[in-house]
């Protein structure tokens, strides 16, 4: 996906590259979903590998035309390994397996082809299975010379604490909304007003906004939002029917953002993700409690680790909706 690091992100990469000798050998690049973290990781990797960094006194951003940069852009730099979710028969694997991490052993054991840095990119890092994370941990404990591990995640808290503690945590800044809108206009020809609406709907995720620029996807997303917003007036079984048809990561994140927005409205603030749903949230507020919503939000956050492996997907939908609905129960009792 061609997304450039936005200006605040380029700035952050420049700061990290300013003194590569002091850079930790393992970095956890974390931030919200769909803001361009992968592009940030790529810019960082490219800068670390570049044989002619732009400004050796300060920002060591990649020059873009040395042999290393050209290899990197072509996707075949010999000193880079990228670990992600494999796609088989058109289906994306649900986790990064231990075999994928084990395949790194030879790479780690070798010296760099270009006599420079070596890079291991893991994205999305939270998708590593437990054995995969343990295998990676061993490598993080004994990194080779000038080997950098770049772990990318939007759910840092789903990673084992042992892995997190071995990494320097780097918060990837979200791009500002003007830049996001300009990118959506350039990339997908989306007019500014429409871009602003899509960005609001996706909680400021330009990648997700571009995805929703497709009318069919937008309609499906809106039905999902409407179904969740219709609770508790619509029976939860009917809502579960609609929700179960969507991708787990999508509906779960929507339910979490809806709960958090409703809590904001209950506390007297404006919704930050779904401004168009403010009137509906005002109605709902009178029937649920802020304490109940805060509790529901915390429990949804805790069980987010199950997203990848719900034992029974339909039951997982019903249980998650029930967690949200408890905020209404407690209000009635109180
Ligand atoms: Zn270069």
Coordinates of C-alpha atoms and ligand atoms in Angstrom, one line a residue:
X1 CA 0.0 0.0 0.0
X2 CA 1.6 3.3 -1.1
X3 CA 1.3 5.5 1.9
X4 CA 4.1 8.0 2.5
X5 CA 5.1 8.8 6.1
X6 CA 3.2 12.1 6.8
X7 CA 5.3 15.1 8.0
X8 CA 5.0 14.5 11.7
X9 CA 6.0 10.9 11.1
X10 CA 9.0 11.8 8.9
X11 CA 10.0 14.2 11.6
X12 CA 9.9 11.3 14.1
X13 CA 11.9 9.0 11.8
X14 CA 14.5 11.8 11.4
X15 CA 14.8 12.1 15.1
X16 CA 15.4 8.4 15.5
X17 CA 18.0 8.3 12.7
X18 CA 19.8 11.4 13.9
X19 CA 22.0 9.2 16.1
X20 CA 21.7 5.6 14.9
X21 CA 24.6 4.6 17.1
X22 CA 22.4 5.2 20.1
X23 CA 19.3 3.6 18.6
X24 CA 18.0 0.6 20.5
X25 CA 18.3 -2.7 18.6
X26 CA 14.6 -3.4 19.1
X27 CA 11.9 -0.8 18.5
X28 CA 8.2 -1.2 19.1
X29 CA 6.4 1.2 16.7
X30 CA 2.9 1.6 18.1
X31 CA 0.0 3.8 17.2
X32 CA -3.6 3.7 16.1
X33 CA -4.7 1.5 13.2
X34 CA -4.4 2.7 9.7
X35 CA -2.3 5.8 10.3
X36 CA 0.7 4.6 8.2
X37 CA 2.9 2.8 10.8
X38 CA 4.1 0.4 8.1
X39 CA 5.4 3.3 6.0
X40 CA 7.1 4.7 9.1
X41 CA 8.8 1.4 9.8
X42 CA 9.9 1.2 6.1
X43 CA 11.3 4.8 6.2
X44 CA 13.3 3.9 9.3
X45 CA 14.6 0.6 7.9
X46 CA 15.6 2.3 4.6
X47 CA 17.4 5.1 6.6
X48 CA 19.3 2.6 8.7
X49 CA 20.4 0.7 5.6
X50 CA 21.2 3.7 3.4
X51 CA 24.8 3.9 2.3
X52 CA 24.7 7.7 1.8
X53 CA 22.3 9.2 4.4
X54 CA 21.0 12.6 3.4
X55 CA 22.6 14.5 6.2
X56 CA 25.2 12.7 8.3
X57 CA 25.3 15.6 10.9
X58 CA 21.6 15.5 11.6
X59 CA 18.6 13.7 10.0
X60 CA 19.9 10.5 8.6
X61 CA 16.9 10.0 6.3
X62 CA 17.5 7.6 3.3
X63 CA 19.1 9.3 0.2
X64 CA 16.8 7.3 -2.1
X65 CA 19.3 6.5 -4.8
X66 CA 22.3 4.5 -3.4
X67 CA 22.4 0.8 -4.2
X68 CA 20.9 0.0 -0.8
X69 CA 18.0 2.4 -1.3
X70 CA 17.3 1.0 -4.8
X71 CA 17.3 -2.6 -3.5
X72 CA 15.0 -1.6 -0.6
X73 CA 12.5 0.1 -3.0
X74 CA 12.6 -3.0 -5.2
X75 CA 11.7 -5.1 -2.2
X76 CA 14.8 -7.4 -2.5
X77 CA 17.4 -5.9 -0.1
X78 CA 19.4 -8.9 1.1
X79 CA 19.8 -7.5 4.6
X80 CA 16.0 -7.2 5.3
X81 CA 13.5 -9.8 6.4
X82 CA 9.9 -9.0 6.7
X83 CA 7.6 -11.1 8.8
X84 CA 3.8 -10.7 8.4
X85 CA 0.6 -12.7 8.1
X86 CA 0.9 -15.2 5.3
X87 CA -1.8 -15.4 2.6
X88 CA -2.7 -18.9 1.5
X89 CA -5.4 -19.6 -1.1
X90 CA -6.6 -16.0 -0.8
X91 CA -7.1 -16.3 3.0
X92 CA -4.9 -14.3 5.5
X93 CA -3.5 -16.4 8.3
X94 CA -4.7 -15.5 11.7
X95 CA -1.3 -15.5 13.3
X96 CA 2.5 -15.3 12.7
X97 CA 3.8 -18.8 13.3
X98 CA 6.9 -20.0 15.2
X99 CA 8.2 -21.4 11.9
X100 CA 8.3 -17.9 10.4
X101 CA 10.3 -16.7 13.3
X102 CA 12.6 -19.7 13.2
X103 CA 13.4 -19.0 9.6
X104 CA 15.1 -15.8 10.9
X105 CA 17.8 -17.9 12.7
X106 CA 20.0 -18.3 9.6
X107 CA 19.6 -14.6 8.7
X108 CA 20.6 -13.5 12.3
X109 CA 23.6 -15.8 12.3
X110 CA 25.0 -14.4 9.0
X111 CA 27.0 -11.2 8.5
X112 CA 25.3 -8.5 6.6
X113 CA 25.7 -8.7 2.8
X114 CA 26.3 -5.0 2.5
X115 CA 28.4 -4.7 5.6
X116 CA 25.8 -2.4 7.1
X117 CA 22.8 -2.8 9.2
X118 CA 20.4 -5.7 9.1
X119 CA 16.7 -5.3 9.6
X120 CA 13.9 -7.6 10.8
X121 CA 10.4 -6.1 10.4
X122 CA 7.5 -7.8 12.2
X123 CA 4.1 -6.4 11.3
X124 CA 1.5 -6.8 12.8
X125 CA 3.6 -7.8 15.9
X126 CA 0.6 -8.5 18.1
X127 CA -0.3 -11.4 15.7
X128 CA 2.6 -13.5 16.8
X129 CA 1.5 -16.8 18.4
X130 CA 2.9 -17.3 21.9
X131 CA 5.6 -19.8 20.7
X132 CA 6.5 -17.3 17.9
X133 CA 6.8 -14.5 20.4
X134 CA 9.0 -16.6 22.7
X135 CA 11.3 -17.6 19.8
X136 CA 11.6 -13.9 18.9
X137 CA 12.3 -13.1 22.5
X138 CA 15.4 -15.3 22.4
X139 CA 16.7 -13.3 19.4
X140 CA 16.0 -10.0 21.1
X141 CA 18.1 -11.2 24.0
X142 CA 21.1 -11.8 21.9
X143 CA 20.9 -9.5 18.9
X144 CA 23.7 -9.6 16.3
X145 CA 25.8 -6.6 15.6
X146 CA 23.9 -3.8 13.9
X147 CA 20.7 -5.9 13.8
X148 CA 17.5 -3.9 14.3
X149 CA 14.2 -5.5 15.1
X150 CA 11.3 -3.2 14.1
X151 CA 8.0 -4.4 15.6
X152 CA 4.8 -2.7 14.4
X153 CA 1.6 -2.9 16.3
X154 CA -1.7 -1.1 17.0
X155 CA -2.3 -3.3 20.1
X156 CA 0.9 -3.1 22.1
X157 CA -0.9 -4.4 25.1
X158 CA -1.6 -7.7 23.3
X159 CA 2.2 -8.4 23.1
X160 CA 3.8 -10.4 25.9
X161 CA 5.3 -8.1 28.6
X162 CA 8.6 -9.9 28.1
X163 CA 8.8 -8.9 24.5
X164 CA 7.6 -5.3 25.2
X165 CA 10.2 -4.9 27.9
X166 CA 13.0 -5.8 25.4
X167 CA 11.9 -3.0 23.0
X168 CA 12.1 0.7 23.1
X169 CA 8.6 1.9 22.7
X170 CA 8.1 4.6 20.0
X171 CA 4.7 6.2 19.6
X172 CA 4.0 6.9 15.9
X173 CA 2.2 10.2 15.6
X174 CA -1.1 10.4 13.7
X175 CA -1.0 12.7 10.7
X176 CA -2.9 15.9 11.0
X177 CA -6.3 16.0 9.3
X178 CA -5.4 18.4 6.6
X179 CA -2.6 16.1 5.4
X180 CA -4.9 13.1 5.7
X181 CA -7.5 14.8 3.5
X182 CA -4.8 15.9 1.0
X183 CA -3.6 12.3 0.8
X184 CA -7.1 10.9 0.3
X185 CA -7.7 13.5 -2.5
X186 CA -4.4 12.6 -4.2
X187 CA -4.6 8.9 -3.7
X188 CA -8.3 8.2 -4.4
X189 CA -9.7 11.5 -5.7
X190 CA -11.9 11.9 -2.7
X191 CA -13.2 15.5 -2.3
X192 CA -12.4 17.3 1.0
X193 CA -15.9 17.2 2.5
X194 CA -16.3 13.5 1.8
X195 CA -12.8 12.8 3.1
X196 CA -13.6 14.7 6.3
X197 CA -16.7 12.6 6.8
X198 CA -14.9 9.3 6.1
X199 CA -12.1 10.3 8.5
X200 CA -14.6 11.1 11.2
X201 CA -16.3 7.8 10.7
X202 CA -13.0 5.8 10.9
X203 CA -11.6 7.7 13.9
X204 CA -8.9 9.4 11.8
X205 CA -7.6 6.4 10.0
X206 CA -6.7 7.5 6.4
X207 CA -6.1 3.8 5.3
X208 CA -9.5 2.8 6.6
X209 CA -11.1 5.9 5.1
X210 CA -9.8 5.1 1.7
X211 CA -11.1 1.5 2.1
X212 CA -14.6 2.9 2.9
X213 CA -14.6 5.3 -0.1
X214 CA -16.0 2.3 -2.0
X215 CA -19.8 2.8 -1.8
X216 CA -20.6 -0.9 -1.1
X217 CA -18.1 -1.0 1.8
X218 CA -19.4 2.2 3.2
X219 CA -23.0 1.0 3.2
X220 CA -21.9 -2.2 5.0
X221 CA -20.0 -0.2 7.6
X222 CA -23.0 2.1 8.1
X223 CA -25.3 -0.8 8.7
X224 CA -22.9 -2.2 11.2
X225 CA -22.8 1.2 13.0
X226 CA -26.6 1.5 12.8
X227 CA -27.1 -2.1 14.2
X228 CA -24.8 -1.4 17.2
X229 CA -26.4 2.0 17.8
X230 CA -29.9 0.5 17.8
X231 CA -29.1 -1.5 21.0
X232 CA -30.8 -2.0 23.4
X233 CA -34.0 -1.2 21.5
X234 CA -33.4 -3.9 18.9
X235 CA -33.1 -7.4 20.4
X236 CA -29.4 -8.3 20.7
X237 CA -30.0 -11.5 18.7
X238 CA -31.0 -9.5 15.7
X239 CA -28.0 -7.1 16.1
X240 CA -25.7 -10.2 16.4
X241 CA -27.0 -11.4 13.0
X242 CA -25.8 -8.2 11.3
X243 CA -22.6 -8.0 13.3
X244 CA -21.6 -11.6 12.7
X245 CA -21.5 -10.9 9.0
X246 CA -18.6 -8.5 9.4
X247 CA -14.9 -9.1 9.9
X248 CA -14.2 -9.6 13.6
X249 CA -11.5 -6.9 13.8
X250 CA -13.8 -4.4 12.2
X251 CA -16.9 -4.8 14.3
X252 CA -15.0 -5.2 17.5
X253 CA -13.1 -2.0 16.9
X254 CA -16.4 -0.3 16.0
X255 CA -18.1 -1.6 19.2
X256 CA -15.1 -0.3 21.3
X257 CA -15.2 3.1 19.7
X258 CA -18.9 3.3 20.1
X259 CA -18.7 2.5 23.8
X260 CA -15.9 5.0 24.3
X261 CA -17.9 7.7 22.4
X262 CA -21.0 7.0 24.4
X263 CA -19.0 7.3 27.6
X264 CA -17.7 10.7 26.4
X265 CA -21.3 11.9 25.7
X266 CA -22.4 10.6 29.2
X267 CA -19.6 12.7 30.7
X268 CA -20.8 15.8 28.8
X269 CA -18.3 15.8 26.0
X270 CA -18.9 15.4 22.2
X271 CA -18.4 12.0 20.5
X272 CA -14.9 11.9 18.9
X273 CA -15.4 9.0 16.5
X274 CA -19.1 9.2 15.4
X275 CA -20.1 12.9 15.5
X276 CA -23.1 12.1 13.3
X277 CA -24.5 9.8 16.0
X278 CA -24.5 12.5 18.7
X279 CA -28.3 12.7 18.8
X280 CA -28.7 9.0 19.2
X281 CA -26.0 8.9 21.9
X282 CA -27.8 11.7 23.8
X283 CA -30.9 9.5 24.0
X284 CA -29.0 6.4 25.1
X285 CA -27.1 8.4 27.8
X286 CA -30.3 8.7 29.8
X287 CA -30.6 5.0 30.0
X288 CA -27.1 3.8 30.9
X289 CA -24.5 4.8 33.4
X290 CA -21.0 6.3 32.9
X291 CA -19.6 3.8 35.4
X292 CA -21.2 0.9 33.5
X293 CA -19.8 2.1 30.2
X294 CA -16.3 2.6 31.6
X295 CA -16.5 -0.9 33.0
X296 CA -17.7 -2.3 29.6
X297 CA -14.9 -0.4 27.8
X298 CA -12.3 -1.9 30.1
X299 CA -13.7 -5.4 29.7
X300 CA -13.9 -5.1 25.9
X301 CA -10.3 -3.9 25.9
X302 CA -9.2 -6.9 28.0
X303 CA -10.9 -9.5 25.8
X304 CA -9.6 -7.9 22.6
X305 CA -6.8 -10.5 22.7
X306 CA -9.5 -13.1 21.8
X307 CA -10.2 -11.4 18.5
X308 CA -7.9 -13.6 16.5
X309 CA -9.1 -16.8 18.0
X310 CA -12.7 -16.7 19.1
X311 CA -13.5 -20.4 19.8
X312 CA -17.0 -19.8 18.6
X313 CA -17.3 -16.7 16.5
X314 CA -21.1 -16.3 16.9
X315 CA -20.9 -16.7 20.7
X316 CA -18.1 -14.2 20.8
X317 CA -20.3 -11.6 19.1
X318 CA -23.1 -12.3 21.6
X319 CA -20.8 -12.1 24.6
X320 CA -19.3 -8.9 23.4
X321 CA -22.6 -7.3 22.8
X322 CA -23.7 -8.5 26.3
X323 CA -20.7 -6.8 27.8
X324 CA -21.8 -3.5 26.3
X325 CA -25.5 -4.0 27.3
X326 CA -24.5 -4.4 30.9
X327 CA -24.0 -0.7 31.0
X328 CA -27.7 -0.4 30.5
X329 CA -28.6 -3.1 33.1
X330 CA -26.6 -1.4 35.9
X331 CA -28.3 1.9 35.2
X332 CA -31.7 0.3 35.6
X333 CA -30.7 -1.4 38.9
X334 CA -29.0 1.8 40.2
Ligands
LIG1 ZN1 20.5 5.6 0.2

